[in-house]
Tab-separated table of C-alpha atoms in Angstrom:
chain	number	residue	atom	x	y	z
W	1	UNK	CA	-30.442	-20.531	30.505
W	2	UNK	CA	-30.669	-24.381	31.191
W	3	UNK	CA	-26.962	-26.231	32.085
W	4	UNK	CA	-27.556	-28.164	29.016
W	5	UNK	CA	-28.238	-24.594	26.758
W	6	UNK	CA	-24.815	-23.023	28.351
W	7	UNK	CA	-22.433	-25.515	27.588
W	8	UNK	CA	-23.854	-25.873	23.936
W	9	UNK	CA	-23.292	-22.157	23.610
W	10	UNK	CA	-19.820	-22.544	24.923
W	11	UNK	CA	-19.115	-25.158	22.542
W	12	UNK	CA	-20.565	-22.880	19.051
W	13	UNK	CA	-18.489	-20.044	20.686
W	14	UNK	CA	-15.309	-22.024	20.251
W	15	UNK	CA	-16.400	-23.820	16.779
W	16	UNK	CA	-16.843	-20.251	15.929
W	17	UNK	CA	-13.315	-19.270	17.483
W	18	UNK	CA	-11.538	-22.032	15.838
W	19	UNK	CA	-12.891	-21.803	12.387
W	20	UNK	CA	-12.041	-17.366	11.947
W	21	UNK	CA	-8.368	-18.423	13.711
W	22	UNK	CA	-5.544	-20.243	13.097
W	23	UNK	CA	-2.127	-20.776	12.996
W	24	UNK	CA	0.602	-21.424	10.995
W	25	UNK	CA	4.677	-22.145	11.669
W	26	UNK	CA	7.256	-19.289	10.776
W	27	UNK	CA	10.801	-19.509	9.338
W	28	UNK	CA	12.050	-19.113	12.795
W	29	UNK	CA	9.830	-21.781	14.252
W	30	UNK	CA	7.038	-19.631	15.700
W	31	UNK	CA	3.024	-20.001	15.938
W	32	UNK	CA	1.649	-16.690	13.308
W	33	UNK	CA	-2.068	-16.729	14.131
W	34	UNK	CA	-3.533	-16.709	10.554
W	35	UNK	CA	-7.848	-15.596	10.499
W	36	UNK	CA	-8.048	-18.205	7.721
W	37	UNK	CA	-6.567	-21.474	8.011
W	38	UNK	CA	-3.964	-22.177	4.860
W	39	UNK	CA	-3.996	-18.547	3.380
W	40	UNK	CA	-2.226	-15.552	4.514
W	41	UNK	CA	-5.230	-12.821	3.869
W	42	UNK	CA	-3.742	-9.328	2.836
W	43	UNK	CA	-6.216	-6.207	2.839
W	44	UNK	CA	-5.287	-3.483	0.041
W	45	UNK	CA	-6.745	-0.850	-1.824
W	46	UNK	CA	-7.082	-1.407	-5.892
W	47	UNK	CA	-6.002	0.000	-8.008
W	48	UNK	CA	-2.425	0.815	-6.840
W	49	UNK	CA	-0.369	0.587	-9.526
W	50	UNK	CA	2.528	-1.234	-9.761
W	51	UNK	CA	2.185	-2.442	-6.302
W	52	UNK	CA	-1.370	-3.414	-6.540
W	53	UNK	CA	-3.547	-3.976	-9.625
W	54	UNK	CA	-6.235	-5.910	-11.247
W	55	UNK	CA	-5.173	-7.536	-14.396
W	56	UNK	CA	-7.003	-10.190	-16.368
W	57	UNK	CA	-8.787	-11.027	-13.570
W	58	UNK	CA	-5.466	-11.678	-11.314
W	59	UNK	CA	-3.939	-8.841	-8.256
W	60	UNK	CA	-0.531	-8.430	-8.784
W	61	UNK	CA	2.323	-5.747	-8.525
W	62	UNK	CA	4.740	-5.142	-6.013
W	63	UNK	CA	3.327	-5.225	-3.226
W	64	UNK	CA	1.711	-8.426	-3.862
W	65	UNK	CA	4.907	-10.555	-4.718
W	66	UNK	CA	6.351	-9.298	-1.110
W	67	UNK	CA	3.691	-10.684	0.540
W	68	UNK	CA	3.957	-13.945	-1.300
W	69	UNK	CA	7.419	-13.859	0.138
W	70	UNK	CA	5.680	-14.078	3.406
W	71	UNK	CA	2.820	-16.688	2.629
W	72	UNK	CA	5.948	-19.158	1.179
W	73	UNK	CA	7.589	-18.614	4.800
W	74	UNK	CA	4.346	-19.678	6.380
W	75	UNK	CA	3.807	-22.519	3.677
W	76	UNK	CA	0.062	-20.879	2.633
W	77	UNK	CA	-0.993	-18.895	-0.018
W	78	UNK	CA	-1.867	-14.933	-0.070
W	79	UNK	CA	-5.387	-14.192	-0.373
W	80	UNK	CA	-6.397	-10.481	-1.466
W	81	UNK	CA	-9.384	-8.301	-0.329
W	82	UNK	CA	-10.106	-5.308	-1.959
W	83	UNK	CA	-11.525	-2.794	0.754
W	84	UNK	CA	-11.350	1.183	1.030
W	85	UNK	CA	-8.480	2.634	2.067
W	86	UNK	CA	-10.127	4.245	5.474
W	87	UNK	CA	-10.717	1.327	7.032
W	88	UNK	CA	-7.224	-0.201	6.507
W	89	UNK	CA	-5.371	2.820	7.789
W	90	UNK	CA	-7.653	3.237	10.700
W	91	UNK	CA	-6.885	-0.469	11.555
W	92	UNK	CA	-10.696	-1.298	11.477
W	93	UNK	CA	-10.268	-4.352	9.019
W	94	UNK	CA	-7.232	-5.785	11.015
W	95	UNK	CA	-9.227	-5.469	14.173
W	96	UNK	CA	-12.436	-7.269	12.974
W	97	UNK	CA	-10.217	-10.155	11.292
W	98	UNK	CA	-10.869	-9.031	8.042
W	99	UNK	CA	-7.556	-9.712	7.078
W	100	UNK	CA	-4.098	-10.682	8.707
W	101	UNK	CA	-1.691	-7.876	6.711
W	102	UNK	CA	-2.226	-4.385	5.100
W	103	UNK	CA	0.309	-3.917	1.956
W	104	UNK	CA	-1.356	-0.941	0.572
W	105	UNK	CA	1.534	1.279	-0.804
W	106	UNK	CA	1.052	2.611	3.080
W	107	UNK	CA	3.464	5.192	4.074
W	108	UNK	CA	4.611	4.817	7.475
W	109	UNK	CA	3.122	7.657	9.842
W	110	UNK	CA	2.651	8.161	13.594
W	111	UNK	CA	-0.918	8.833	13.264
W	112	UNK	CA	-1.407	5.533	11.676
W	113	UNK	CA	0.921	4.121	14.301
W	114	UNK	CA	-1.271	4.142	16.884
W	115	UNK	CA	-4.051	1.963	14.775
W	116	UNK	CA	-1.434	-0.336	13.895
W	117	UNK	CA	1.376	-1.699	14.074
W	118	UNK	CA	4.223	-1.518	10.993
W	119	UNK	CA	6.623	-3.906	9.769
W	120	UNK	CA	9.991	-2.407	8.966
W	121	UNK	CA	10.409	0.104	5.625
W	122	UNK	CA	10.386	-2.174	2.632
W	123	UNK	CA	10.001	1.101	0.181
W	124	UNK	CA	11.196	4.564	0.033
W	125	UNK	CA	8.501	7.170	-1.561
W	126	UNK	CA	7.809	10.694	-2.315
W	127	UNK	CA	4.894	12.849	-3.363
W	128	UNK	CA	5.261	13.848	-7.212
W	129	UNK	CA	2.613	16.196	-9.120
W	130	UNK	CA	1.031	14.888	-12.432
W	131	UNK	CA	-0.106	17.093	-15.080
W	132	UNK	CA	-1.403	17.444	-18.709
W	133	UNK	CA	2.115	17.417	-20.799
W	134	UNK	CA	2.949	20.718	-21.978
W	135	UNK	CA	1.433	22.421	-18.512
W	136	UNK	CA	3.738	24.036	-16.760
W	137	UNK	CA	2.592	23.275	-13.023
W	138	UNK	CA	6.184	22.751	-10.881
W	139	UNK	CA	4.993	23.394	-7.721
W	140	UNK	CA	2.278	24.638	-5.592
W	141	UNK	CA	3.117	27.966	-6.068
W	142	UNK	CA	2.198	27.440	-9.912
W	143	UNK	CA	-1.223	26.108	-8.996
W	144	UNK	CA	-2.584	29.024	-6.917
W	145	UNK	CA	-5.878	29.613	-8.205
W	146	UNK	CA	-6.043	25.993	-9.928
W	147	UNK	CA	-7.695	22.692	-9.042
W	148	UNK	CA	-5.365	19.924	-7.458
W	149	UNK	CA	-6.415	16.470	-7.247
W	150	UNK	CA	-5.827	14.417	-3.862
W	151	UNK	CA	-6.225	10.825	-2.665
W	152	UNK	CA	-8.379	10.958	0.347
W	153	UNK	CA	-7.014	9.198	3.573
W	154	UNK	CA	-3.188	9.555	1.731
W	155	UNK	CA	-0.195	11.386	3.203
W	156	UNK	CA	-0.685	13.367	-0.822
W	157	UNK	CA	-3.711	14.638	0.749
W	158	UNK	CA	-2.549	15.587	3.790
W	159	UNK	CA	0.799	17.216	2.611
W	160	UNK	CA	-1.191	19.185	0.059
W	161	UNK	CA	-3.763	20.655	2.258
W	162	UNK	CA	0.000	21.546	4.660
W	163	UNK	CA	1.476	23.487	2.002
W	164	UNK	CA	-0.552	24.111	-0.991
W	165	UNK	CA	-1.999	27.093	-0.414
W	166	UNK	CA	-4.376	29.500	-2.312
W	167	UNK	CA	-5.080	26.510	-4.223
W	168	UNK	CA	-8.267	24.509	-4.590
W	169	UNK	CA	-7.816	20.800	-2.831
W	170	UNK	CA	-10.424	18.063	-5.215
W	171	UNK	CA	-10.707	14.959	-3.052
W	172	UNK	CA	-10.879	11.515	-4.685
W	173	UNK	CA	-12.281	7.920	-3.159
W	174	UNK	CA	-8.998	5.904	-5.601
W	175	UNK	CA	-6.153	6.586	-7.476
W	176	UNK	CA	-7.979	5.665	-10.945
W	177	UNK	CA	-10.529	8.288	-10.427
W	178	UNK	CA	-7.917	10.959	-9.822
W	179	UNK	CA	-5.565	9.696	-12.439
W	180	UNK	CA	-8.379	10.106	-14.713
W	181	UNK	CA	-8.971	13.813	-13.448
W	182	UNK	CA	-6.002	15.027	-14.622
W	183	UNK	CA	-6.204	13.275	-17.880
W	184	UNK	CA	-9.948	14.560	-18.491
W	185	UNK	CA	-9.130	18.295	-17.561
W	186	UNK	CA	-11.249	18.115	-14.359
W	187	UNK	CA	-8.326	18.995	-12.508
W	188	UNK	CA	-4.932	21.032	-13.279
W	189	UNK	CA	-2.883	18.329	-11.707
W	190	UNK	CA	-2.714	15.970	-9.072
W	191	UNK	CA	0.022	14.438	-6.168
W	192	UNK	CA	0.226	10.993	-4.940
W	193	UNK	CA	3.105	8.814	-4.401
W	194	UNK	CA	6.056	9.304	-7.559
W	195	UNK	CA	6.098	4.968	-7.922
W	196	UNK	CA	2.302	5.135	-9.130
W	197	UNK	CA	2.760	8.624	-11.174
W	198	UNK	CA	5.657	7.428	-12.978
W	199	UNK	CA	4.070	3.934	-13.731
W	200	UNK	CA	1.263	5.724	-15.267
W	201	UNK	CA	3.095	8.274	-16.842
W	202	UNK	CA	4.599	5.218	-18.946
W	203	UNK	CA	1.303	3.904	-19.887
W	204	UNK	CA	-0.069	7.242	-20.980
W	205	UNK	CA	1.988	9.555	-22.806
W	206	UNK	CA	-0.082	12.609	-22.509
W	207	UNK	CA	0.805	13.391	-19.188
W	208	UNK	CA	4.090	13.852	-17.178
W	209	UNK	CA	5.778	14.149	-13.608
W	210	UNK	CA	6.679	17.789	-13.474
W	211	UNK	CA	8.293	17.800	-10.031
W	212	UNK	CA	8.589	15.431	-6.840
W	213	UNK	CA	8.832	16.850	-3.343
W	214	UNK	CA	11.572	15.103	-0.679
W	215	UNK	CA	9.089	14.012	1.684
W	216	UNK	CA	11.394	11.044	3.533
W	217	UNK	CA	8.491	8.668	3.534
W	218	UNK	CA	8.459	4.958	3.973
W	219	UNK	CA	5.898	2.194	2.874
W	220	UNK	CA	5.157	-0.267	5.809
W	221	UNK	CA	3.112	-3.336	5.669
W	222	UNK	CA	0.241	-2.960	8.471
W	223	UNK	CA	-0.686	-5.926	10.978
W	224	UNK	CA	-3.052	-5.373	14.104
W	225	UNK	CA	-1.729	-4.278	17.124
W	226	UNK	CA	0.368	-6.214	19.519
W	227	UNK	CA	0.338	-9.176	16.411
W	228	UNK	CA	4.077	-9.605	17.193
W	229	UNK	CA	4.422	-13.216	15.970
W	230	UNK	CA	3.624	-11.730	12.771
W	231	UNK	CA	5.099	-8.395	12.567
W	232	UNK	CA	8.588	-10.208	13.251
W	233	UNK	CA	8.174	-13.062	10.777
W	234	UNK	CA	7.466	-10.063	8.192
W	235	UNK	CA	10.635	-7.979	9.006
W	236	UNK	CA	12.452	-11.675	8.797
W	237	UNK	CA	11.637	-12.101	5.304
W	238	UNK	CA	12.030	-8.572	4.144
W	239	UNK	CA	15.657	-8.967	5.334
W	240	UNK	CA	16.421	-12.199	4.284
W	241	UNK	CA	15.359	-11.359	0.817
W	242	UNK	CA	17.196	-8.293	0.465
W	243	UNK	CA	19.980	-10.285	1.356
W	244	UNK	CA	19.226	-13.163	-0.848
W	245	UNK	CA	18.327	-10.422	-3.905
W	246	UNK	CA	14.636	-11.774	-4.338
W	247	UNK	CA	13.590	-8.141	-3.347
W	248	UNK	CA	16.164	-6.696	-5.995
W	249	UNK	CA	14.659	-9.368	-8.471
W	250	UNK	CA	11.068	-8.483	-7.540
W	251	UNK	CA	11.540	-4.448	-7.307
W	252	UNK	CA	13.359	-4.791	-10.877
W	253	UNK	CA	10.530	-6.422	-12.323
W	254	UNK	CA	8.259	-3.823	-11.189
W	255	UNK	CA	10.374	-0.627	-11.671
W	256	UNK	CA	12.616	-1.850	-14.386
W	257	UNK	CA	16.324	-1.133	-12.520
W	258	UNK	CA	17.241	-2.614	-9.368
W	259	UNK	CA	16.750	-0.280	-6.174
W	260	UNK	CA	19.458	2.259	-5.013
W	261	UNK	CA	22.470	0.466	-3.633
W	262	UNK	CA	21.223	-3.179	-4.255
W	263	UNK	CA	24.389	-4.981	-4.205
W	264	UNK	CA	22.217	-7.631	-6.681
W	265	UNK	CA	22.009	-6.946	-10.528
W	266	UNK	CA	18.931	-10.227	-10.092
């Protein structure tokens, strides 16, 4: 390779570099490498409902107004990729710059900790079992010999296949797919996360929450590892706006009440 040849390939390498990073200034005066310049790029995994959702053509839900929390803190705006949920628990799409942030309704677990890194808890979640009304499925025990739907890749999946036994596990790529299981008959019931069940549960009156299951987990939102100047300007504004009561004001639009021991009615 001529001199000439070299330094123009030096010179596309760092055009390249500069345009898929950037930075922007957070609350507490730091540099938050951003991989697009003036939007804060979230990765997530639709549909989530209530924290993630499509809805006449807009993402929202819960998730998505905490993040916008953020993107106001690093004066940019949130841009959404939908993506499977494999790749954003593995902490492939943080690593190839596919996105800056993960807010996927992502429990907190030390198998995903070592893909990524976690801001603090900004939601506290269970695993709940959804049924046809009228079935009488209250636990695992009730299902031996019965289909239960799973979310692949989730900690429902995982805690199933732990403890459900004698019963037939029926893996599904989304939550919409295995809402829709349980509502169709193709499965006897199915556990995920009680915020989604009881959202749905709302919006579809022939099926109900029969039992939820103290599992002491956490939602986290997801950055690549060792992306400090990020992680911290997250935890910032999760606990400047539970202090403020924007996260009351945001978690009582979403769930209708404001969340245990808010000291906000907002």
């Amino acid at each position: 390779m001529s001199l000439v040849a070299a330094a123009l390939s030096v010179g596309l390498l760092a055009a390249t570099t500069a345009c898929t990073s950037t930075e922007s200034t957070g609350g507490d005066g730091s540099e938050v490498s951003l991989v697009e310049p003036g939007k804060l790029t979230t990765c997530t995994h639709l549909p989530y409902e209530p924290f993630q959702v499509k809805k006449d053509d807009e993402i929202v839900g819960f998730d998505v107004d905490i993040v916008d929390l953020v993107a106001k803190s690093l004066d940019v705006e949130q841009k959404i990729v939908d993506t499977p949920f494999e790749g954003i628990q593995s902490g492939e799409d943080l690593n190839a710059n596919k996105c800056d942030l993960a807010a996927a309704g992502m429990t907190i677990t030390d198998t995903r900790k070592k893909n990524l890194d976690f801001s603090d808890p900004y939601f506290d979640a269970t695993q709940a079992l959804l049924v046809k009304k009228g079935k009488k499925y209250d636990s695992f025990e009730d299902l031996k010999g019965k289909k239960l739907g799973v979310q692949q890749a989730t900690t429902g999946a995982t805690y199933a296949k732990e403890n459900a036994k004698g019963v037939e596990l029926v893996q599904f790529e989304d939550l919409a797919l295995l809402l829709t299981a349980v509502k169709t008959g193709q499965v006897d019931a199915a556990i995920n996360d009680n915020g989604v069940l009881f959202d749905y549960v709302k919006q579809n009156d022939k099926t109900e929450v029969t039992t939820e299951m103290d599992t002491g987990e956490h939602y986290g939102i997801g950055v690549r590892k060792g992306n400090d100047a990020l992680r911290k300007e997250i935890n910032s504004v999760l606990k400047k706006s539970k202090k403020d009561g924007s996260y009351d004001k945001i978690y009582k639009k979403w769930f209708g009440k404001a969340p245990e021991g808010a000291n906000s009615d907002k």
